[in-house]
C-alpha positions as MATLAB code, in Angstrom:
seq = 'XXXXXXXXXXXXXXXXXXXXXXXXXXXXXXXXXXXXXXXXXXXXXXXXXXXXXXXXXXXXXXXXXXXXXXXXXXXXXXXXXXXXXXXXXXXXXXXXXXXXXXXXXXXXXXXXXXXXXXXXXXXXXXXXXXXXXXXXXXXXXXXXXXXXXXXXXXXXXXXXXXXXXXXXXXXXXXXXXXXXXXXXXXXXXXXXXXXXXXXXXXXXXXXXXXXXXXXXXXXXXXXXXXXXXXXXXXXXXXXXXXXXXXXXXXX';
ca = [
       7.169   27.390  -22.678;
       5.359   29.773  -20.365;
       7.503   31.660  -17.874;
       5.775   32.883  -14.729;
       6.809   36.280  -13.442;
       7.520   36.642   -9.696;
       4.102   38.222   -8.972;
       2.328   35.351  -10.733;
       4.279   32.816   -8.707;
       3.365   34.598   -5.497;
      -0.347   34.437   -6.311;
      -0.474   30.690   -6.865;
      -1.426   30.297   -3.212;
       0.139   26.862   -2.755;
       3.515   25.504   -1.754;
       4.430   21.825   -1.339;
       4.795   20.849    2.308;
       8.069   19.588    3.725;
       6.473   16.152    4.045;
       5.570   16.011    0.348;
       9.101   17.042   -0.583;
      10.428   14.341    1.731;
       8.250   11.736   -0.005;
       9.462   12.897   -3.415;
      13.092   12.626   -2.326;
      12.623    8.962   -1.421;
      10.855    7.780   -4.583;
      12.323    4.452   -5.652;
      13.988    3.761   -2.289;
      13.001    1.601    0.682;
      12.627    4.775    2.775;
       9.663    5.839    0.638;
       7.206    3.723    2.631;
       7.684    5.415    5.997;
       7.673    8.915    4.477;
       4.617    8.223    2.326;
       2.584    6.610    5.109;
       3.532    9.305    7.613;
       2.333   11.968    5.173;
      -1.010   10.202    4.631;
      -1.606    9.949    8.356;
      -0.516   13.456    9.321;
      -2.030   15.325    6.388;
      -5.340   13.496    5.932;
      -5.917   11.572    9.168;
      -5.670    8.219    7.392;
      -6.165    5.308    9.805;
      -5.168    2.551    7.404;
      -3.528    2.405    3.984;
      -3.623   -0.609    1.679;
      -1.984   -0.700   -1.755;
      -2.509   -3.609   -4.140;
      -1.294   -4.324   -7.662;
      -2.984   -6.132  -10.539;
      -0.848   -6.904  -13.596;
      -2.850   -9.461  -15.549;
      -6.449   -8.578  -14.814;
      -6.758  -11.629  -12.584;
      -4.175  -11.914   -9.818;
      -3.775   -9.284   -7.095;
      -0.670   -8.805   -4.938;
      -0.011   -6.722   -1.823;
       2.432   -3.813   -2.017;
       1.758   -1.810    1.154;
      -0.364   -2.389    4.243;
      -0.490   -0.284    7.385;
      -3.064    0.103   10.133;
      -1.642    2.929   12.232;
      -3.493    1.880   15.391;
      -3.606   -1.911   15.044;
      -0.607   -3.338   13.176;
      -1.807   -6.942   13.357;
      -5.196   -5.995   11.933;
      -3.634   -4.435    8.838;
      -1.557   -7.537    8.208;
      -4.536   -9.834    8.701;
      -6.751   -7.895    6.282;
      -4.048   -7.689    3.590;
      -3.393  -11.416    3.925;
      -7.083  -12.316    3.716;
      -7.761   -9.958    0.804;
      -5.132  -11.679   -1.366;
      -4.733  -15.268   -0.149;
      -8.462  -15.864    0.355;
      -9.238  -14.005   -2.886;
     -11.608  -11.550   -1.238;
     -10.705   -9.117   -4.007;
     -13.174  -11.032   -6.172;
     -15.933   -9.710   -3.877;
     -14.615   -6.143   -3.946;
     -17.039   -3.931   -5.920;
     -14.013   -2.030   -7.273;
     -12.285   -5.121   -8.684;
     -13.901   -4.864  -12.103;
     -12.623   -1.300  -12.474;
      -9.172   -2.351  -11.230;
      -9.006   -5.000  -13.976;
     -10.186   -2.805  -16.818;
      -8.947    0.734  -16.167;
      -6.914    2.092  -19.080;
      -3.274    3.107  -18.803;
      -2.952    6.731  -17.719;
      -6.447    6.879  -16.240;
      -7.199    7.588  -12.566;
     -10.519    6.853  -10.882;
     -11.551    7.822   -7.351;
     -14.325    5.846   -5.655;
     -15.891    6.925   -2.377;
     -17.172    4.326    0.053;
     -20.776    5.540    0.033;
     -21.027    5.046   -3.732;
     -20.299    1.297   -3.549;
     -21.258    0.292   -0.001;
     -24.703   -0.958   -1.016;
     -23.158   -3.374   -3.524;
     -20.878   -5.005   -0.932;
     -21.683   -8.474    0.292;
     -22.499   -8.826    3.982;
     -19.424  -10.952    4.746;
     -17.088   -8.612    2.844;
     -18.446   -5.525    4.597;
     -18.195   -7.177    7.992;
     -14.635   -8.462    7.470;
     -13.106   -5.326    5.959;
     -15.137   -2.518    7.525;
     -17.325   -3.367   10.507;
     -14.949   -5.661   12.428;
     -11.862   -3.397   12.110;
     -14.089   -0.366   12.750;
     -13.795    1.555    9.479;
     -16.645    3.856    8.501;
     -15.249    5.442    5.334;
     -12.782    4.754    2.536;
     -11.343    6.541   -0.462;
     -10.234    4.169   -3.220;
      -7.819    5.415   -5.897;
      -7.279    3.252   -8.973;
      -4.534    4.118  -11.448;
      -3.837    2.319  -14.709;
      -0.304    2.029  -16.095;
       1.227    0.124  -18.995;
       2.841   -2.361  -16.602;
      -0.189   -2.931  -14.365;
      -2.839   -1.237  -12.260;
      -2.542    0.177   -8.743;
      -5.284    0.113   -6.120;
      -4.708    2.555   -3.243;
      -7.131    2.496   -0.312;
      -7.292    5.083    2.464;
      -9.493    4.113    5.431;
     -10.979    6.161    8.248;
     -12.539    5.017   11.521;
     -14.232    8.212   12.694;
     -17.372    9.174   10.741;
     -16.483   11.225    7.679;
     -13.103   11.581    5.990;
     -11.071   14.776    5.726;
     -13.749   17.260    4.599;
     -11.411   18.707    1.973;
     -12.061   15.579   -0.095;
     -15.662   16.775   -0.469;
     -14.309   19.472   -2.794;
     -14.222   17.805   -6.252;
     -11.158   19.780   -7.373;
      -9.184   18.945   -4.216;
     -10.306   15.326   -4.359;
      -9.263   14.933   -7.996;
      -5.868   16.600   -7.676;
      -4.769   15.088   -4.373;
      -5.855   11.582   -5.350;
      -4.005   11.980   -8.656;
      -0.905   13.046   -6.706;
      -1.157   10.045   -4.370;
      -1.526    7.652   -7.298;
       1.405    9.225   -9.160;
       3.661    8.932   -6.107;
       2.863    5.232   -5.740;
       3.147    4.314   -9.419;
       6.337    6.336   -9.972;
       7.944    4.832   -6.877;
       7.525    1.304   -8.193;
       8.324    2.349  -11.755;
      11.679    3.676  -10.545;
      12.396    0.473   -8.638;
      10.443   -2.500   -9.954;
      12.434   -4.734   -7.614;
      10.559   -3.203   -4.664;
       7.236   -3.966   -6.337;
       8.256   -7.583   -6.802;
       9.337   -7.748   -3.165;
       5.906   -6.585   -2.005;
       5.724   -6.480    1.822;
       9.310   -7.787    2.067;
      10.526   -4.374    0.922;
       9.904   -3.155    4.495;
      12.636   -5.469    5.809;
      16.414   -5.241    6.043;
      18.431   -6.972    3.322;
      19.322   -9.927    5.574;
      15.712  -10.316    6.698;
      14.583  -10.312    3.059;
      17.181  -12.942    2.141;
      15.970  -15.214    4.923;
      12.304  -14.750    3.980;
      13.018  -15.392    0.299;
      14.740  -18.637    1.274;
      11.789  -19.616    3.476;
       9.458  -18.964    0.534;
      11.634  -21.314   -1.548;
      10.975  -24.016    1.037;
      14.386  -24.022    2.726;
      14.952  -24.939    6.374;
      17.008  -22.888    8.831;
      20.121  -25.059    8.425;
      20.093  -24.756    4.627;
      19.526  -21.004    4.836;
      22.455  -20.643    7.245;
      24.732  -22.547    4.863;
      23.572  -20.472    1.888;
      24.114  -17.145    3.661;
      27.246  -18.339    5.495;
      25.893  -17.382    8.914;
      25.049  -19.297   12.085;
      21.684  -21.030   12.408;
      21.005  -18.849   15.451;
      21.442  -15.762   13.240;
      18.927  -17.118   10.733;
      16.438  -17.674   13.548;
      16.987  -14.100   14.768;
      16.557  -12.577   11.289;
      13.451  -14.658   10.726;
      11.952  -13.633   14.064;
      12.616   -9.944   13.376;
      11.114  -10.210    9.893;
       7.980  -11.925   11.160;
       7.553   -9.270   13.855;
       7.825   -6.456   11.289;
       5.360   -8.196    8.971;
       2.963   -8.913   11.829;
       3.005  -12.673   11.247;
       4.070  -15.703   13.262;
       4.389  -18.627   10.855;
       5.708  -19.830    7.503;
       2.122  -20.345    6.312;
       1.290  -16.695    7.006;
       4.417  -15.600    5.123;
       3.289  -17.592    2.084;
      -0.226  -16.149    2.357;
       1.108  -12.600    2.510;
       3.690  -12.836   -0.267;
       2.286  -15.265   -2.832;
];
């Protein structure tokens, strides 16, 4: 083991920011999402973050979605990407299916934009106003993670133009995401529901099982009015307004 002397430590020229340390502290907890997303926005000017998961090389599920300026837009795009199977039109989908465990690939928007179909480009870039994207794909033994950072203003953080910075920071981002869900696989299975309170999750899980408000109230031993309140709060947080949209987002 190599031991660094104090002078060597002082010349490294880098210290982790308080925000990165805060993200690390919350790995595996429900508080990770807010800390992680806040860091991406503050540090790199990210306008939207989407994280998807592919376990079998075929099906894709949503783990995180956030449009910092237009909450409803982020929800709508995540829902359409999965439920309408737009991922099949994504030029990065082949890499997402086949990347080996332990590998990390970074794909810039300009390297794949010409291979995008007109409808796909319009739905996921032109209509919501995005001009650039950094895609990070990480393979693990359990499944593969697809992390997308979007930007509306022309050009992303110019530091990403430095190959060394781009490689290391994107590796860090992918490690944070994969380790978070590795530490708490339950949160990965919950997908977007992980953003909710425990009661809100219980109500949404029951809705996804096809139960009505009265049956949910009996199961949870609460009033029907409470179920309606929890359901309303959950839908507001998820940016949806119907049972059908909940199914589209979570299945």
